[in-house]
mmCIF file with all atom_site columns, C-alpha atoms in Angstrom:
data_model
loop_
_atom_site.group_PDB
_atom_site.id
_atom_site.type_symbol
_atom_site.label_atom_id
_atom_site.label_alt_id
_atom_site.label_comp_id
_atom_site.label_asym_id
_atom_site.label_entity_id
_atom_site.label_seq_id
_atom_site.pdbx_PDB_ins_code
_atom_site.Cartn_x
_atom_site.Cartn_y
_atom_site.Cartn_z
_atom_site.occupancy
_atom_site.B_iso_or_equiv
_atom_site.pdbx_formal_charge
_atom_site.auth_seq_id
_atom_site.auth_comp_id
_atom_site.auth_asym_id
_atom_site.auth_atom_id
_atom_site.pdbx_PDB_model_num
ATOM 1   C CA . MET A 1 1   ? 87.877 104.802 84.166  1.00 40.00 ? 202 MET A CA 1
ATOM 2   C CA . ALA A 1 2   ? 87.509 105.190 87.470  1.00 51.00 ? 203 ALA A CA 1
ATOM 3   C CA . GLY A 1 3   ? 84.432 103.270 89.303  1.00 63.00 ? 204 GLY A CA 1
ATOM 4   C CA . LYS A 1 4   ? 81.496 103.994 91.149  1.00 92.00 ? 205 LYS A CA 1
ATOM 5   C CA . VAL A 1 5   ? 80.736 102.477 94.671  1.00 97.00 ? 206 VAL A CA 1
ATOM 6   C CA . THR A 1 6   ? 77.421 103.803 95.206  1.00 97.00 ? 207 THR A CA 1
ATOM 7   C CA . PHE A 1 7   ? 74.444 103.075 97.911  1.00 97.00 ? 208 PHE A CA 1
ATOM 8   C CA . HIS A 1 8   ? 70.955 102.488 97.389  1.00 96.00 ? 209 HIS A CA 1
ATOM 9   C CA . ASN A 1 9   ? 68.120 100.834 99.812  1.00 95.00 ? 210 ASN A CA 1
ATOM 10  C CA . ASP A 1 10  ? 65.097 98.651  99.208  1.00 93.00 ? 211 ASP A CA 1
ATOM 11  C CA . GLY A 1 11  ? 62.556 98.520  101.754 1.00 90.00 ? 212 GLY A CA 1
ATOM 12  C CA . SER A 1 12  ? 64.780 99.880  104.579 1.00 94.00 ? 213 SER A CA 1
ATOM 13  C CA . ALA A 1 13  ? 64.999 103.476 106.115 1.00 94.00 ? 214 ALA A CA 1
ATOM 14  C CA . TYR A 1 14  ? 68.591 102.709 107.017 1.00 96.00 ? 215 TYR A CA 1
ATOM 15  C CA . ARG A 1 15  ? 70.791 105.906 106.149 1.00 94.00 ? 216 ARG A CA 1
ATOM 16  C CA . LEU A 1 16  ? 74.622 105.688 106.044 1.00 96.00 ? 217 LEU A CA 1
ATOM 17  C CA . ARG A 1 17  ? 76.696 109.001 106.905 1.00 93.00 ? 218 ARG A CA 1
ATOM 18  C CA . GLY A 1 18  ? 79.633 110.325 105.166 1.00 92.00 ? 219 GLY A CA 1
ATOM 19  C CA . ARG A 1 19  ? 78.878 107.433 102.113 1.00 94.00 ? 220 ARG A CA 1
ATOM 20  C CA . ARG A 1 20  ? 81.129 109.858 99.878  1.00 93.00 ? 221 ARG A CA 1
ATOM 21  C CA . ALA A 1 21  ? 83.919 108.737 102.575 1.00 93.00 ? 222 ALA A CA 1
ATOM 22  C CA . VAL A 1 22  ? 83.088 105.352 103.009 1.00 95.00 ? 223 VAL A CA 1
ATOM 23  C CA . ALA A 1 23  ? 82.482 104.992 98.926  1.00 95.00 ? 224 ALA A CA 1
ATOM 24  C CA . ARG A 1 24  ? 86.773 106.309 99.213  1.00 94.00 ? 225 ARG A CA 1
ATOM 25  C CA . TRP A 1 25  ? 87.307 104.339 101.618 1.00 95.00 ? 226 TRP A CA 1
ATOM 26  C CA . VAL A 1 26  ? 86.009 101.037 99.502  1.00 96.00 ? 227 VAL A CA 1
ATOM 27  C CA . GLU A 1 27  ? 87.904 101.719 96.358  1.00 95.00 ? 228 GLU A CA 1
ATOM 28  C CA . ASN A 1 28  ? 91.524 101.936 98.563  1.00 94.00 ? 229 ASN A CA 1
ATOM 29  C CA . CYS A 1 29  ? 90.681 98.564  100.038 1.00 95.00 ? 230 CYS A CA 1
ATOM 30  C CA . ALA A 1 30  ? 89.986 97.622  96.914  1.00 96.00 ? 231 ALA A CA 1
ATOM 31  C CA . GLU A 1 31  ? 93.265 99.051  95.432  1.00 96.00 ? 232 GLU A CA 1
ATOM 32  C CA . THR A 1 32  ? 94.807 98.113  98.028  1.00 95.00 ? 233 THR A CA 1
ATOM 33  C CA . GLU A 1 33  ? 94.384 94.603  97.810  1.00 96.00 ? 234 GLU A CA 1
ATOM 34  C CA . GLY A 1 34  ? 95.487 94.755  94.023  1.00 96.00 ? 235 GLY A CA 1
ATOM 35  C CA . PHE A 1 35  ? 92.602 95.794  92.142  1.00 96.00 ? 236 PHE A CA 1
ATOM 36  C CA . SER A 1 36  ? 90.574 98.260  90.551  1.00 95.00 ? 237 SER A CA 1
ATOM 37  C CA . CYS A 1 37  ? 87.222 98.927  91.315  1.00 93.00 ? 238 CYS A CA 1
ATOM 38  C CA . GLY A 1 38  ? 84.232 98.482  88.913  1.00 93.00 ? 239 GLY A CA 1
ATOM 39  C CA . GLU A 1 39  ? 80.460 98.692  89.590  1.00 96.00 ? 240 GLU A CA 1
ATOM 40  C CA . VAL A 1 40  ? 79.448 97.884  93.395  1.00 98.00 ? 241 VAL A CA 1
ATOM 41  C CA . ALA A 1 41  ? 76.985 98.617  94.420  1.00 98.00 ? 242 ALA A CA 1
ATOM 42  C CA . TYR A 1 42  ? 75.814 98.291  98.687  1.00 98.00 ? 243 TYR A CA 1
ATOM 43  C CA . ILE A 1 43  ? 72.247 98.218  98.976  1.00 98.00 ? 244 ILE A CA 1
ATOM 44  C CA . PHE A 1 44  ? 70.429 98.589  102.100 1.00 98.00 ? 245 PHE A CA 1
ATOM 45  C CA . CYS A 1 45  ? 67.392 95.844  102.446 1.00 96.00 ? 246 CYS A CA 1
ATOM 46  C CA . SER A 1 46  ? 64.341 95.137  105.266 1.00 94.00 ? 247 SER A CA 1
ATOM 47  C CA . GLY A 1 47  ? 65.637 91.892  107.384 1.00 92.00 ? 248 GLY A CA 1
ATOM 48  C CA . GLN A 1 48  ? 62.626 90.050  104.962 1.00 93.00 ? 249 GLN A CA 1
ATOM 49  C CA . ARG A 1 49  ? 63.441 91.180  101.801 1.00 93.00 ? 250 ARG A CA 1
ATOM 50  C CA . HIS A 1 50  ? 67.030 89.878  102.882 1.00 93.00 ? 251 HIS A CA 1
ATOM 51  C CA . LEU A 1 51  ? 65.650 87.021  104.043 1.00 93.00 ? 252 LEU A CA 1
ATOM 52  C CA . GLU A 1 52  ? 64.266 86.696  100.784 1.00 94.00 ? 253 GLU A CA 1
ATOM 53  C CA . ILE A 1 53  ? 67.206 86.937  98.728  1.00 93.00 ? 254 ILE A CA 1
ATOM 54  C CA . ASN A 1 54  ? 68.807 84.621  100.809 1.00 90.00 ? 255 ASN A CA 1
ATOM 55  C CA . CYS A 1 55  ? 65.959 82.187  100.151 1.00 89.00 ? 256 CYS A CA 1
ATOM 56  C CA . ARG A 1 56  ? 65.748 82.694  96.421  1.00 92.00 ? 257 ARG A CA 1
ATOM 57  C CA . TYR A 1 57  ? 69.594 82.855  95.601  1.00 88.00 ? 258 TYR A CA 1
ATOM 58  C CA . LEU A 1 58  ? 71.617 81.170  98.174  1.00 88.00 ? 259 LEU A CA 1
ATOM 59  C CA . GLY A 1 59  ? 69.039 78.450  99.594  1.00 86.00 ? 260 GLY A CA 1
ATOM 60  C CA . HIS A 1 60  ? 69.744 79.739  102.845 1.00 86.00 ? 261 HIS A CA 1
ATOM 61  C CA . ASP A 1 61  ? 66.138 79.692  104.868 1.00 85.00 ? 262 ASP A CA 1
ATOM 62  C CA . TYR A 1 62  ? 67.383 82.581  107.707 1.00 82.00 ? 263 TYR A CA 1
ATOM 63  C CA . ARG A 1 63  ? 69.097 85.757  108.468 1.00 84.00 ? 264 ARG A CA 1
ATOM 64  C CA . THR A 1 64  ? 72.737 87.039  107.524 1.00 90.00 ? 265 THR A CA 1
ATOM 65  C CA . ASP A 1 65  ? 73.830 90.410  107.296 1.00 94.00 ? 266 ASP A CA 1
ATOM 66  C CA . VAL A 1 66  ? 75.311 90.704  104.453 1.00 95.00 ? 267 VAL A CA 1
ATOM 67  C CA . ILE A 1 67  ? 75.000 88.618  101.128 1.00 95.00 ? 268 ILE A CA 1
ATOM 68  C CA . THR A 1 68  ? 77.148 89.715  98.329  1.00 96.00 ? 269 THR A CA 1
ATOM 69  C CA . PHE A 1 69  ? 76.784 88.814  94.437  1.00 97.00 ? 270 PHE A CA 1
ATOM 70  C CA . ASP A 1 70  ? 80.726 88.773  92.907  1.00 97.00 ? 271 ASP A CA 1
ATOM 71  C CA . TYR A 1 71  ? 80.674 90.066  89.010  1.00 96.00 ? 272 TYR A CA 1
ATOM 72  C CA . SER A 1 72  ? 84.589 91.277  89.381  1.00 95.00 ? 273 SER A CA 1
ATOM 73  C CA . ASP A 1 73  ? 86.417 89.807  86.758  1.00 95.00 ? 274 ASP A CA 1
ATOM 74  C CA . LEU A 1 74  ? 90.049 89.184  88.806  1.00 90.00 ? 275 LEU A CA 1
ATOM 75  C CA . ALA A 1 75  ? 91.496 88.078  85.913  1.00 92.00 ? 276 ALA A CA 1
ATOM 76  C CA . ALA A 1 76  ? 91.251 91.559  84.650  1.00 95.00 ? 277 ALA A CA 1
ATOM 77  C CA . GLY A 1 77  ? 91.831 93.947  88.034  1.00 95.00 ? 278 GLY A CA 1
ATOM 78  C CA . THR A 1 78  ? 88.584 95.182  88.028  1.00 96.00 ? 279 THR A CA 1
ATOM 79  C CA . VAL A 1 79  ? 85.938 93.900  91.335  1.00 97.00 ? 280 VAL A CA 1
ATOM 80  C CA . SER A 1 80  ? 82.432 94.615  90.730  1.00 97.00 ? 281 SER A CA 1
ATOM 81  C CA . GLY A 1 81  ? 79.589 93.530  92.718  1.00 98.00 ? 282 GLY A CA 1
ATOM 82  C CA . ASP A 1 82  ? 75.823 93.809  94.775  1.00 98.00 ? 283 ASP A CA 1
ATOM 83  C CA . ILE A 1 83  ? 76.507 93.346  98.380  1.00 98.00 ? 284 ILE A CA 1
ATOM 84  C CA . PHE A 1 84  ? 72.945 93.496  99.664  1.00 98.00 ? 285 PHE A CA 1
ATOM 85  C CA . ILE A 1 85  ? 72.966 94.166  103.981 1.00 98.00 ? 286 ILE A CA 1
ATOM 86  C CA . ASP A 1 86  ? 69.907 93.911  106.095 1.00 97.00 ? 287 ASP A CA 1
ATOM 87  C CA . PRO A 1 87  ? 71.054 96.896  108.737 1.00 97.00 ? 288 PRO A CA 1
ATOM 88  C CA . GLU A 1 88  ? 68.404 94.939  111.417 1.00 95.00 ? 289 GLU A CA 1
ATOM 89  C CA . THR A 1 89  ? 70.935 91.903  111.789 1.00 96.00 ? 290 THR A CA 1
ATOM 90  C CA . VAL A 1 90  ? 74.025 94.280  111.811 1.00 97.00 ? 291 VAL A CA 1
ATOM 91  C CA . ARG A 1 91  ? 72.270 96.514  115.026 1.00 97.00 ? 292 ARG A CA 1
ATOM 92  C CA . ASP A 1 92  ? 71.921 93.406  116.102 1.00 97.00 ? 293 ASP A CA 1
ATOM 93  C CA . ASN A 1 93  ? 74.993 91.257  115.878 1.00 97.00 ? 294 ASN A CA 1
ATOM 94  C CA . ALA A 1 94  ? 76.522 95.203  117.657 1.00 97.00 ? 295 ALA A CA 1
ATOM 95  C CA . ARG A 1 95  ? 74.667 94.318  120.759 1.00 97.00 ? 296 ARG A CA 1
ATOM 96  C CA . MET A 1 96  ? 75.997 90.821  120.212 1.00 97.00 ? 297 MET A CA 1
ATOM 97  C CA . TYR A 1 97  ? 79.106 91.703  119.722 1.00 96.00 ? 298 TYR A CA 1
ATOM 98  C CA . GLY A 1 98  ? 79.734 94.530  122.063 1.00 97.00 ? 299 GLY A CA 1
ATOM 99  C CA . VAL A 1 99  ? 80.637 97.053  119.697 1.00 96.00 ? 300 VAL A CA 1
ATOM 100 C CA . SER A 1 100 ? 79.044 100.381 117.946 1.00 94.00 ? 301 SER A CA 1
ATOM 101 C CA . ALA A 1 101 ? 76.165 99.522  115.208 1.00 95.00 ? 302 ALA A CA 1
ATOM 102 C CA . ARG A 1 102 ? 78.537 102.027 113.109 1.00 94.00 ? 303 ARG A CA 1
ATOM 103 C CA . SER A 1 103 ? 81.805 100.176 113.932 1.00 93.00 ? 304 SER A CA 1
ATOM 104 C CA . GLU A 1 104 ? 79.860 96.628  113.333 1.00 96.00 ? 305 GLU A CA 1
ATOM 105 C CA . MET A 1 105 ? 78.542 98.348  110.074 1.00 97.00 ? 306 MET A CA 1
ATOM 106 C CA . LEU A 1 106 ? 81.522 99.543  108.434 1.00 97.00 ? 307 LEU A CA 1
ATOM 107 C CA . ARG A 1 107 ? 83.387 95.555  108.618 1.00 97.00 ? 308 ARG A CA 1
ATOM 108 C CA . VAL A 1 108 ? 80.334 94.178  107.168 1.00 97.00 ? 309 VAL A CA 1
ATOM 109 C CA . ILE A 1 109 ? 80.796 97.111  103.907 1.00 98.00 ? 310 ILE A CA 1
ATOM 110 C CA . ILE A 1 110 ? 84.746 96.081  103.879 1.00 97.00 ? 311 ILE A CA 1
ATOM 111 C CA . HIS A 1 111 ? 83.674 92.229  103.690 1.00 97.00 ? 312 HIS A CA 1
ATOM 112 C CA . GLY A 1 112 ? 81.837 93.085  101.022 1.00 97.00 ? 313 GLY A CA 1
ATOM 113 C CA . VAL A 1 113 ? 84.518 94.491  98.954  1.00 97.00 ? 314 VAL A CA 1
ATOM 114 C CA . LEU A 1 114 ? 86.409 91.898  100.419 1.00 98.00 ? 315 LEU A CA 1
ATOM 115 C CA . HIS A 1 115 ? 84.708 88.800  99.194  1.00 97.00 ? 316 HIS A CA 1
ATOM 116 C CA . LEU A 1 116 ? 85.257 90.447  95.980  1.00 97.00 ? 317 LEU A CA 1
ATOM 117 C CA . CYS A 1 117 ? 88.326 90.631  95.936  1.00 97.00 ? 318 CYS A CA 1
ATOM 118 C CA . GLY A 1 118 ? 88.426 86.756  96.276  1.00 95.00 ? 319 GLY A CA 1
ATOM 119 C CA . TYR A 1 119 ? 88.728 86.290  100.082 1.00 97.00 ? 320 TYR A CA 1
ATOM 120 C CA . GLY A 1 120 ? 86.519 83.619  101.161 1.00 95.00 ? 321 GLY A CA 1
ATOM 121 C CA . ASP A 1 121 ? 84.814 82.975  105.338 1.00 94.00 ? 322 ASP A CA 1
ATOM 122 C CA . LYS A 1 122 ? 83.586 78.720  104.301 1.00 93.00 ? 323 LYS A CA 1
ATOM 123 C CA . THR A 1 123 ? 86.344 77.267  106.161 1.00 97.00 ? 324 THR A CA 1
ATOM 124 C CA . GLU A 1 124 ? 87.995 78.607  109.431 1.00 97.00 ? 325 GLU A CA 1
ATOM 125 C CA . ALA A 1 125 ? 91.353 79.388  108.253 1.00 97.00 ? 326 ALA A CA 1
ATOM 126 C CA . GLU A 1 126 ? 89.367 81.746  105.382 1.00 97.00 ? 327 GLU A CA 1
ATOM 127 C CA . ALA A 1 127 ? 87.173 83.496  107.934 1.00 97.00 ? 328 ALA A CA 1
ATOM 128 C CA . THR A 1 128 ? 90.028 84.398  110.121 1.00 97.00 ? 329 THR A CA 1
ATOM 129 C CA . LEU A 1 129 ? 92.463 85.540  106.967 1.00 98.00 ? 330 LEU A CA 1
ATOM 130 C CA . MET A 1 130 ? 88.945 87.471  106.162 1.00 97.00 ? 331 MET A CA 1
ATOM 131 C CA . ARG A 1 131 ? 88.218 89.536  109.681 1.00 97.00 ? 332 ARG A CA 1
ATOM 132 C CA . ALA A 1 132 ? 92.149 89.945  110.217 1.00 98.00 ? 333 ALA A CA 1
ATOM 133 C CA . LYS A 1 133 ? 91.273 91.857  106.988 1.00 97.00 ? 334 LYS A CA 1
ATOM 134 C CA . GLU A 1 134 ? 88.741 93.612  108.439 1.00 97.00 ? 335 GLU A CA 1
ATOM 135 C CA . ASP A 1 135 ? 91.014 94.370  111.258 1.00 96.00 ? 336 ASP A CA 1
ATOM 136 C CA . GLU A 1 136 ? 93.212 95.934  109.292 1.00 95.00 ? 337 GLU A CA 1
ATOM 137 C CA . TYR A 1 137 ? 91.174 97.950  106.719 1.00 95.00 ? 338 TYR A CA 1
ATOM 138 C CA . LEU A 1 138 ? 89.046 99.136  109.480 1.00 94.00 ? 339 LEU A CA 1
ATOM 139 C CA . THR A 1 139 ? 92.410 100.247 111.220 1.00 92.00 ? 340 THR A CA 1
ATOM 140 C CA . LEU A 1 140 ? 93.405 102.612 108.845 1.00 86.00 ? 341 LEU A CA 1
ATOM 141 C CA . ALA A 1 141 ? 90.037 103.798 109.006 1.00 83.00 ? 342 ALA A CA 1
ATOM 142 C CA . ALA A 1 142 ? 89.974 104.326 112.275 1.00 77.00 ? 343 ALA A CA 1
ATOM 143 C CA . GLY A 1 143 ? 87.655 107.904 112.673 1.00 69.00 ? 344 GLY A CA 1
ATOM 144 C CA . GLN A 1 144 ? 87.549 108.881 109.057 1.00 74.00 ? 345 GLN A CA 1
ATOM 145 C CA . PHE A 1 145 ? 84.426 108.180 109.134 1.00 63.00 ? 346 PHE A CA 1
ATOM 146 C CA . ASP A 1 146 ? 82.575 109.405 112.704 1.00 58.00 ? 347 ASP A CA 1
#
């Protein structure tokens, strides 16, 4: 049975354009990494809600762009999870990095599913590999969602 990638809002008015195509891209990413995509929910939430989640569940009292709750069964080859995204922070980061808000949002979206596929970003080596994987999938998707 095929997985399901869904998009939701929790206190945010953000609307992702091309949701079906982005969902297929996420599923293809998981498949390329050797996994089937189970239930993957992207939840766009306000900066305040995102901060509350970060404090309550991770003990981090600061804003971030993405928080991934991983429910995957990698041994069974299935990735699943809830991926909370703060569009306000994504937009701020896009300005800081000199890229479009759309490009940065797609990077954050793929970043979340790469976490579900087992990639980390806590060490410098992990972060370098994560960035390379993000770049690889963004290159493959170039122009598909604009």
